[in-house]
């Protein structure tokens, strides 16, 4: 969870620890991360990974929280960019595909180097949009996540049953991909029937409300719940508990939060896809820093180095203990350590069409 972050709040901006010292060419100025939530365990880990890299370069991390509102994020970064941001290293989730191009181009106009997370419209890439500023796009394979969690439901239900799905924000590539992965699993498990899909916007409270309605509508005919993230999955479990059904109706998630992994241990959840926010934060920050300091020449990078997925791990009762005890050592994620292989955690280029 988020703790011990120094919060020097800029009035009206929601920006933490802002500094405005200009930099010389080739010098790292300030480090910014734009994150979706101030309370998410995943985003807390992401920030810690960014801090490991930035701290090793003598810099603080300035945190801008969007609350999954792309317009809010754009306005906050607009205030940062207004006076120029030469030498700034930025890693940001634009919250929606609708804001990706704008924030990248504005970062470039301000002199910053930016790494985008999660939300990239399929028609733009780092090599064809603000290519001197947009260093890379980093995500995790949502189709793989949805498919493997869907197959866990298939196995748990012995190949036959009725399931429902909680989807994230509809225009977010991970939301679309994870649902597509589930649909692939359903196609391969012909006894599995997808009764309904509802948009829960990644939100736990919405996940709980939607699941309550499903339980009223379907009753004992509801055999399993697929959730596109852990937050909505926790809401689903809460609704099942209200009916004494937790542990009887399998639930899957994605993100690999410790709360969900504890529920996998207790039997109240079936599986989740663990994504390492710490590694993502360190990788994204190091790439932006590397371009600023001259350790990376963008002109020499291949497309697979500028638009790629990071590795992820399906978690179920068989490996949950090992994942829960996993710890990242900040010393192993200093800039110099990450620089030795910026792409160590990459599993390859994001396929064409993956973000449609």
mmCIF file with all atom_site columns, N, CA, C and O in Angstrom, residues 48-56 276 278-283 286 326-345:
data_model
loop_
_atom_site.group_PDB
_atom_site.id
_atom_site.type_symbol
_atom_site.label_atom_id
_atom_site.label_alt_id
_atom_site.label_comp_id
_atom_site.label_asym_id
_atom_site.label_entity_id
_atom_site.label_seq_id
_atom_site.pdbx_PDB_ins_code
_atom_site.Cartn_x
_atom_site.Cartn_y
_atom_site.Cartn_z
_atom_site.occupancy
_atom_site.B_iso_or_equiv
_atom_site.pdbx_formal_charge
_atom_site.auth_seq_id
_atom_site.auth_comp_id
_atom_site.auth_asym_id
_atom_site.auth_atom_id
_atom_site.pdbx_PDB_model_num
ATOM 1   N N  . UNK A 1 48  ? 7.366  2.707   -6.198  1.00 0.00 ? 48  UNK A N  1
ATOM 2   C CA . UNK A 1 48  ? 8.582  2.272   -5.505  1.00 0.00 ? 48  UNK A CA 1
ATOM 3   C C  . UNK A 1 48  ? 9.662  1.855   -6.503  1.00 0.00 ? 48  UNK A C  1
ATOM 4   O O  . UNK A 1 48  ? 10.852 2.116   -6.304  1.00 0.00 ? 48  UNK A O  1
ATOM 5   N N  . UNK A 1 49  ? 9.267  1.189   -7.586  1.00 0.00 ? 49  UNK A N  1
ATOM 6   C CA . UNK A 1 49  ? 10.236 0.828   -8.616  1.00 0.00 ? 49  UNK A CA 1
ATOM 7   C C  . UNK A 1 49  ? 10.842 2.065   -9.269  1.00 0.00 ? 49  UNK A C  1
ATOM 8   O O  . UNK A 1 49  ? 12.056 2.121   -9.524  1.00 0.00 ? 49  UNK A O  1
ATOM 9   N N  . UNK A 1 50  ? 9.992  3.053   -9.559  1.00 0.00 ? 50  UNK A N  1
ATOM 10  C CA . UNK A 1 50  ? 10.487 4.314   -10.119 1.00 0.00 ? 50  UNK A CA 1
ATOM 11  C C  . UNK A 1 50  ? 11.444 5.002   -9.147  1.00 0.00 ? 50  UNK A C  1
ATOM 12  O O  . UNK A 1 50  ? 12.472 5.565   -9.549  1.00 0.00 ? 50  UNK A O  1
ATOM 13  N N  . UNK A 1 51  ? 11.121 4.949   -7.866  1.00 0.00 ? 51  UNK A N  1
ATOM 14  C CA . UNK A 1 51  ? 11.968 5.581   -6.855  1.00 0.00 ? 51  UNK A CA 1
ATOM 15  C C  . UNK A 1 51  ? 13.329 4.906   -6.753  1.00 0.00 ? 51  UNK A C  1
ATOM 16  O O  . UNK A 1 51  ? 14.338 5.560   -6.488  1.00 0.00 ? 51  UNK A O  1
ATOM 17  N N  . UNK A 1 52  ? 13.368 3.590   -6.958  1.00 0.00 ? 52  UNK A N  1
ATOM 18  C CA . UNK A 1 52  ? 14.650 2.885   -6.887  1.00 0.00 ? 52  UNK A CA 1
ATOM 19  C C  . UNK A 1 52  ? 15.604 3.419   -7.951  1.00 0.00 ? 52  UNK A C  1
ATOM 20  O O  . UNK A 1 52  ? 16.792 3.648   -7.690  1.00 0.00 ? 52  UNK A O  1
ATOM 21  N N  . UNK A 1 53  ? 15.086 3.619   -9.163  1.00 0.00 ? 53  UNK A N  1
ATOM 22  C CA . UNK A 1 53  ? 15.906 4.149   -10.249 1.00 0.00 ? 53  UNK A CA 1
ATOM 23  C C  . UNK A 1 53  ? 16.237 5.614   -10.021 1.00 0.00 ? 53  UNK A C  1
ATOM 24  O O  . UNK A 1 53  ? 17.398 6.031   -10.086 1.00 0.00 ? 53  UNK A O  1
ATOM 25  N N  . UNK A 1 54  ? 15.209 6.424   -9.757  1.00 0.00 ? 54  UNK A N  1
ATOM 26  C CA . UNK A 1 54  ? 15.425 7.864   -9.589  1.00 0.00 ? 54  UNK A CA 1
ATOM 27  C C  . UNK A 1 54  ? 16.339 8.151   -8.402  1.00 0.00 ? 54  UNK A C  1
ATOM 28  O O  . UNK A 1 54  ? 17.232 9.004   -8.483  1.00 0.00 ? 54  UNK A O  1
ATOM 29  N N  . UNK A 1 55  ? 16.131 7.446   -7.294  1.00 0.00 ? 55  UNK A N  1
ATOM 30  C CA . UNK A 1 55  ? 16.946 7.664   -6.104  1.00 0.00 ? 55  UNK A CA 1
ATOM 31  C C  . UNK A 1 55  ? 18.409 7.382   -6.343  1.00 0.00 ? 55  UNK A C  1
ATOM 32  O O  . UNK A 1 55  ? 19.290 8.061   -5.793  1.00 0.00 ? 55  UNK A O  1
ATOM 33  N N  . UNK A 1 56  ? 18.683 6.393   -7.184  1.00 0.00 ? 56  UNK A N  1
ATOM 34  C CA . UNK A 1 56  ? 20.081 6.070   -7.481  1.00 0.00 ? 56  UNK A CA 1
ATOM 35  C C  . UNK A 1 56  ? 20.743 7.148   -8.328  1.00 0.00 ? 56  UNK A C  1
ATOM 36  O O  . UNK A 1 56  ? 21.973 7.200   -8.430  1.00 0.00 ? 56  UNK A O  1
ATOM 37  N N  . UNK A 1 276 ? 4.110  -7.385  -12.147 1.00 0.00 ? 276 UNK A N  1
ATOM 38  C CA . UNK A 1 276 ? 5.048  -6.793  -11.208 1.00 0.00 ? 276 UNK A CA 1
ATOM 39  C C  . UNK A 1 276 ? 5.167  -5.292  -11.462 1.00 0.00 ? 276 UNK A C  1
ATOM 40  O O  . UNK A 1 276 ? 5.921  -4.840  -12.318 1.00 0.00 ? 276 UNK A O  1
ATOM 41  N N  . UNK A 1 278 ? 6.477  -3.069  -9.621  1.00 0.00 ? 278 UNK A N  1
ATOM 42  C CA . UNK A 1 278 ? 7.808  -2.570  -9.242  1.00 0.00 ? 278 UNK A CA 1
ATOM 43  C C  . UNK A 1 278 ? 8.755  -2.637  -10.446 1.00 0.00 ? 278 UNK A C  1
ATOM 44  O O  . UNK A 1 278 ? 9.427  -1.660  -10.773 1.00 0.00 ? 278 UNK A O  1
ATOM 45  N N  . UNK A 1 279 ? 8.773  -3.779  -11.102 1.00 0.00 ? 279 UNK A N  1
ATOM 46  C CA . UNK A 1 279 ? 9.645  -3.942  -12.273 1.00 0.00 ? 279 UNK A CA 1
ATOM 47  C C  . UNK A 1 279 ? 9.213  -2.996  -13.391 1.00 0.00 ? 279 UNK A C  1
ATOM 48  O O  . UNK A 1 279 ? 10.050 -2.397  -14.072 1.00 0.00 ? 279 UNK A O  1
ATOM 49  N N  . UNK A 1 280 ? 7.907  -2.851  -13.577 1.00 0.00 ? 280 UNK A N  1
ATOM 50  C CA . UNK A 1 280 ? 7.422  -1.940  -14.608 1.00 0.00 ? 280 UNK A CA 1
ATOM 51  C C  . UNK A 1 280 ? 7.840  -0.499  -14.309 1.00 0.00 ? 280 UNK A C  1
ATOM 52  O O  . UNK A 1 280 ? 8.286  0.230   -15.203 1.00 0.00 ? 280 UNK A O  1
ATOM 53  N N  . UNK A 1 281 ? 7.711  -0.070  -13.042 1.00 0.00 ? 281 UNK A N  1
ATOM 54  C CA . UNK A 1 281 ? 8.100  1.288   -12.667 1.00 0.00 ? 281 UNK A CA 1
ATOM 55  C C  . UNK A 1 281 ? 9.577  1.537   -12.866 1.00 0.00 ? 281 UNK A C  1
ATOM 56  O O  . UNK A 1 281 ? 9.995  2.600   -13.361 1.00 0.00 ? 281 UNK A O  1
ATOM 57  N N  . UNK A 1 282 ? 10.390 0.560   -12.500 1.00 0.00 ? 282 UNK A N  1
ATOM 58  C CA . UNK A 1 282 ? 11.838 0.705   -12.669 1.00 0.00 ? 282 UNK A CA 1
ATOM 59  C C  . UNK A 1 282 ? 12.222 0.713   -14.144 1.00 0.00 ? 282 UNK A C  1
ATOM 60  O O  . UNK A 1 282 ? 13.039 1.533   -14.580 1.00 0.00 ? 282 UNK A O  1
ATOM 61  N N  . UNK A 1 283 ? 11.625 -0.181  -14.922 1.00 0.00 ? 283 UNK A N  1
ATOM 62  C CA . UNK A 1 283 ? 11.953 -0.272  -16.342 1.00 0.00 ? 283 UNK A CA 1
ATOM 63  C C  . UNK A 1 283 ? 11.560 1.000   -17.081 1.00 0.00 ? 283 UNK A C  1
ATOM 64  O O  . UNK A 1 283 ? 12.351 1.557   -17.853 1.00 0.00 ? 283 UNK A O  1
ATOM 65  N N  . UNK A 1 286 ? 13.792 3.987   -15.999 1.00 0.00 ? 286 UNK A N  1
ATOM 66  C CA . UNK A 1 286 ? 15.165 3.837   -16.482 1.00 0.00 ? 286 UNK A CA 1
ATOM 67  C C  . UNK A 1 286 ? 15.267 4.121   -17.978 1.00 0.00 ? 286 UNK A C  1
ATOM 68  O O  . UNK A 1 286 ? 16.244 4.718   -18.441 1.00 0.00 ? 286 UNK A O  1
ATOM 69  N N  . UNK A 1 326 ? 7.627  -13.097 -2.546  1.00 0.00 ? 326 UNK A N  1
ATOM 70  C CA . UNK A 1 326 ? 8.561  -12.438 -3.456  1.00 0.00 ? 326 UNK A CA 1
ATOM 71  C C  . UNK A 1 326 ? 8.788  -10.986 -3.036  1.00 0.00 ? 326 UNK A C  1
ATOM 72  O O  . UNK A 1 326 ? 7.840  -10.239 -2.793  1.00 0.00 ? 326 UNK A O  1
ATOM 73  N N  . UNK A 1 327 ? 10.040 -10.577 -2.963  1.00 0.00 ? 327 UNK A N  1
ATOM 74  C CA . UNK A 1 327 ? 10.386 -9.205  -2.599  1.00 0.00 ? 327 UNK A CA 1
ATOM 75  C C  . UNK A 1 327 ? 11.370 -8.646  -3.614  1.00 0.00 ? 327 UNK A C  1
ATOM 76  O O  . UNK A 1 327 ? 12.279 -9.350  -4.061  1.00 0.00 ? 327 UNK A O  1
ATOM 77  N N  . UNK A 1 328 ? 11.187 -7.388  -3.965  1.00 0.00 ? 328 UNK A N  1
ATOM 78  C CA . UNK A 1 328 ? 12.128 -6.708  -4.851  1.00 0.00 ? 328 UNK A CA 1
ATOM 79  C C  . UNK A 1 328 ? 13.104 -5.882  -4.022  1.00 0.00 ? 328 UNK A C  1
ATOM 80  O O  . UNK A 1 328 ? 12.688 -5.092  -3.171  1.00 0.00 ? 328 UNK A O  1
ATOM 81  N N  . UNK A 1 329 ? 14.382 -6.058  -4.266  1.00 0.00 ? 329 UNK A N  1
ATOM 82  C CA . UNK A 1 329 ? 15.432 -5.332  -3.557  1.00 0.00 ? 329 UNK A CA 1
ATOM 83  C C  . UNK A 1 329 ? 15.752 -4.051  -4.320  1.00 0.00 ? 329 UNK A C  1
ATOM 84  O O  . UNK A 1 329 ? 16.194 -4.114  -5.474  1.00 0.00 ? 329 UNK A O  1
ATOM 85  N N  . UNK A 1 330 ? 15.535 -2.874  -3.722  1.00 0.00 ? 330 UNK A N  1
ATOM 86  C CA . UNK A 1 330 ? 15.822 -1.628  -4.434  1.00 0.00 ? 330 UNK A CA 1
ATOM 87  C C  . UNK A 1 330 ? 17.239 -1.565  -4.988  1.00 0.00 ? 330 UNK A C  1
ATOM 88  O O  . UNK A 1 330 ? 17.461 -0.988  -6.060  1.00 0.00 ? 330 UNK A O  1
ATOM 89  N N  . UNK A 1 331 ? 18.187 -2.166  -4.290  1.00 0.00 ? 331 UNK A N  1
ATOM 90  C CA . UNK A 1 331 ? 19.579 -2.127  -4.764  1.00 0.00 ? 331 UNK A CA 1
ATOM 91  C C  . UNK A 1 331 ? 19.728 -2.839  -6.107  1.00 0.00 ? 331 UNK A C  1
ATOM 92  O O  . UNK A 1 331 ? 20.626 -2.509  -6.894  1.00 0.00 ? 331 UNK A O  1
ATOM 93  N N  . UNK A 1 332 ? 18.860 -3.794  -6.374  1.00 0.00 ? 332 UNK A N  1
ATOM 94  C CA . UNK A 1 332 ? 18.920 -4.524  -7.645  1.00 0.00 ? 332 UNK A CA 1
ATOM 95  C C  . UNK A 1 332 ? 18.267 -3.750  -8.781  1.00 0.00 ? 332 UNK A C  1
ATOM 96  O O  . UNK A 1 332 ? 18.333 -4.167  -9.939  1.00 0.00 ? 332 UNK A O  1
ATOM 97  N N  . UNK A 1 333 ? 17.644 -2.603  -8.440  1.00 0.00 ? 333 UNK A N  1
ATOM 98  C CA . UNK A 1 333 ? 16.961 -1.794  -9.443  1.00 0.00 ? 333 UNK A CA 1
ATOM 99  C C  . UNK A 1 333 ? 17.486 -0.358  -9.465  1.00 0.00 ? 333 UNK A C  1
ATOM 100 O O  . UNK A 1 333 ? 16.739 0.577   -9.779  1.00 0.00 ? 333 UNK A O  1
ATOM 101 N N  . UNK A 1 334 ? 18.752 -0.197  -9.133  1.00 0.00 ? 334 UNK A N  1
ATOM 102 C CA . UNK A 1 334 ? 19.372 1.105   -9.362  1.00 0.00 ? 334 UNK A CA 1
ATOM 103 C C  . UNK A 1 334 ? 19.435 1.341   -10.862 1.00 0.00 ? 334 UNK A C  1
ATOM 104 O O  . UNK A 1 334 ? 19.302 0.392   -11.664 1.00 0.00 ? 334 UNK A O  1
ATOM 105 N N  . UNK A 1 335 ? 19.665 2.578   -11.254 1.00 0.00 ? 335 UNK A N  1
ATOM 106 C CA . UNK A 1 335 ? 19.734 2.850   -12.686 1.00 0.00 ? 335 UNK A CA 1
ATOM 107 C C  . UNK A 1 335 ? 20.828 2.026   -13.349 1.00 0.00 ? 335 UNK A C  1
ATOM 108 O O  . UNK A 1 335 ? 20.613 1.437   -14.415 1.00 0.00 ? 335 UNK A O  1
ATOM 109 N N  . UNK A 1 336 ? 21.980 1.945   -12.738 1.00 0.00 ? 336 UNK A N  1
ATOM 110 C CA . UNK A 1 336 ? 23.090 1.201   -13.352 1.00 0.00 ? 336 UNK A CA 1
ATOM 111 C C  . UNK A 1 336 ? 22.757 -0.279  -13.497 1.00 0.00 ? 336 UNK A C  1
ATOM 112 O O  . UNK A 1 336 ? 23.161 -0.921  -14.479 1.00 0.00 ? 336 UNK A O  1
ATOM 113 N N  . UNK A 1 337 ? 22.031 -0.839  -12.533 1.00 0.00 ? 337 UNK A N  1
ATOM 114 C CA . UNK A 1 337 ? 21.672 -2.253  -12.631 1.00 0.00 ? 337 UNK A CA 1
ATOM 115 C C  . UNK A 1 337 ? 20.653 -2.474  -13.760 1.00 0.00 ? 337 UNK A C  1
ATOM 116 O O  . UNK A 1 337 ? 20.772 -3.426  -14.532 1.00 0.00 ? 337 UNK A O  1
ATOM 117 N N  . UNK A 1 338 ? 19.668 -1.605  -13.855 1.00 0.00 ? 338 UNK A N  1
ATOM 118 C CA . UNK A 1 338 ? 18.667 -1.753  -14.910 1.00 0.00 ? 338 UNK A CA 1
ATOM 119 C C  . UNK A 1 338 ? 19.296 -1.489  -16.276 1.00 0.00 ? 338 UNK A C  1
ATOM 120 O O  . UNK A 1 338 ? 18.988 -2.164  -17.262 1.00 0.00 ? 338 UNK A O  1
ATOM 121 N N  . UNK A 1 339 ? 20.210 -0.532  -16.324 1.00 0.00 ? 339 UNK A N  1
ATOM 122 C CA . UNK A 1 339 ? 20.877 -0.173  -17.581 1.00 0.00 ? 339 UNK A CA 1
ATOM 123 C C  . UNK A 1 339 ? 21.634 -1.350  -18.190 1.00 0.00 ? 339 UNK A C  1
ATOM 124 O O  . UNK A 1 339 ? 21.793 -1.434  -19.419 1.00 0.00 ? 339 UNK A O  1
ATOM 125 N N  . UNK A 1 340 ? 22.079 -2.270  -17.365 1.00 0.00 ? 340 UNK A N  1
ATOM 126 C CA . UNK A 1 340 ? 22.823 -3.428  -17.877 1.00 0.00 ? 340 UNK A CA 1
ATOM 127 C C  . UNK A 1 340 ? 21.990 -4.220  -18.882 1.00 0.00 ? 340 UNK A C  1
ATOM 128 O O  . UNK A 1 340 ? 22.527 -4.847  -19.796 1.00 0.00 ? 340 UNK A O  1
ATOM 129 N N  . UNK A 1 341 ? 20.653 -4.189  -18.727 1.00 0.00 ? 341 UNK A N  1
ATOM 130 C CA . UNK A 1 341 ? 19.746 -4.794  -19.709 1.00 0.00 ? 341 UNK A CA 1
ATOM 131 C C  . UNK A 1 341 ? 18.371 -4.169  -19.507 1.00 0.00 ? 341 UNK A C  1
ATOM 132 O O  . UNK A 1 341 ? 17.549 -4.686  -18.754 1.00 0.00 ? 341 UNK A O  1
ATOM 133 N N  . UNK A 1 342 ? 18.137 -3.051  -20.176 1.00 0.00 ? 342 UNK A N  1
ATOM 134 C CA . UNK A 1 342 ? 16.876 -2.337  -20.019 1.00 0.00 ? 342 UNK A CA 1
ATOM 135 C C  . UNK A 1 342 ? 15.668 -3.234  -20.291 1.00 0.00 ? 342 UNK A C  1
ATOM 136 O O  . UNK A 1 342 ? 14.590 -3.014  -19.750 1.00 0.00 ? 342 UNK A O  1
ATOM 137 N N  . UNK A 1 343 ? 15.837 -4.228  -21.150 1.00 0.00 ? 343 UNK A N  1
ATOM 138 C CA . UNK A 1 343 ? 14.708 -5.041  -21.610 1.00 0.00 ? 343 UNK A CA 1
ATOM 139 C C  . UNK A 1 343 ? 14.719 -6.435  -20.985 1.00 0.00 ? 343 UNK A C  1
ATOM 140 O O  . UNK A 1 343 ? 14.142 -7.376  -21.541 1.00 0.00 ? 343 UNK A O  1
ATOM 141 N N  . UNK A 1 344 ? 15.320 -6.581  -19.813 1.00 0.00 ? 344 UNK A N  1
ATOM 142 C CA . UNK A 1 344 ? 15.432 -7.895  -19.175 1.00 0.00 ? 344 UNK A CA 1
ATOM 143 C C  . UNK A 1 344 ? 14.072 -8.539  -18.915 1.00 0.00 ? 344 UNK A C  1
ATOM 144 O O  . UNK A 1 344 ? 13.931 -9.758  -18.983 1.00 0.00 ? 344 UNK A O  1
ATOM 145 N N  . UNK A 1 345 ? 13.050 -7.725  -18.598 1.00 0.00 ? 345 UNK A N  1
ATOM 146 C CA . UNK A 1 345 ? 11.734 -8.275  -18.265 1.00 0.00 ? 345 UNK A CA 1
ATOM 147 C C  . UNK A 1 345 ? 10.796 -8.337  -19.464 1.00 0.00 ? 345 UNK A C  1
ATOM 148 O O  . UNK A 1 345 ? 9.658  -8.790  -19.334 1.00 0.00 ? 345 UNK A O  1
#
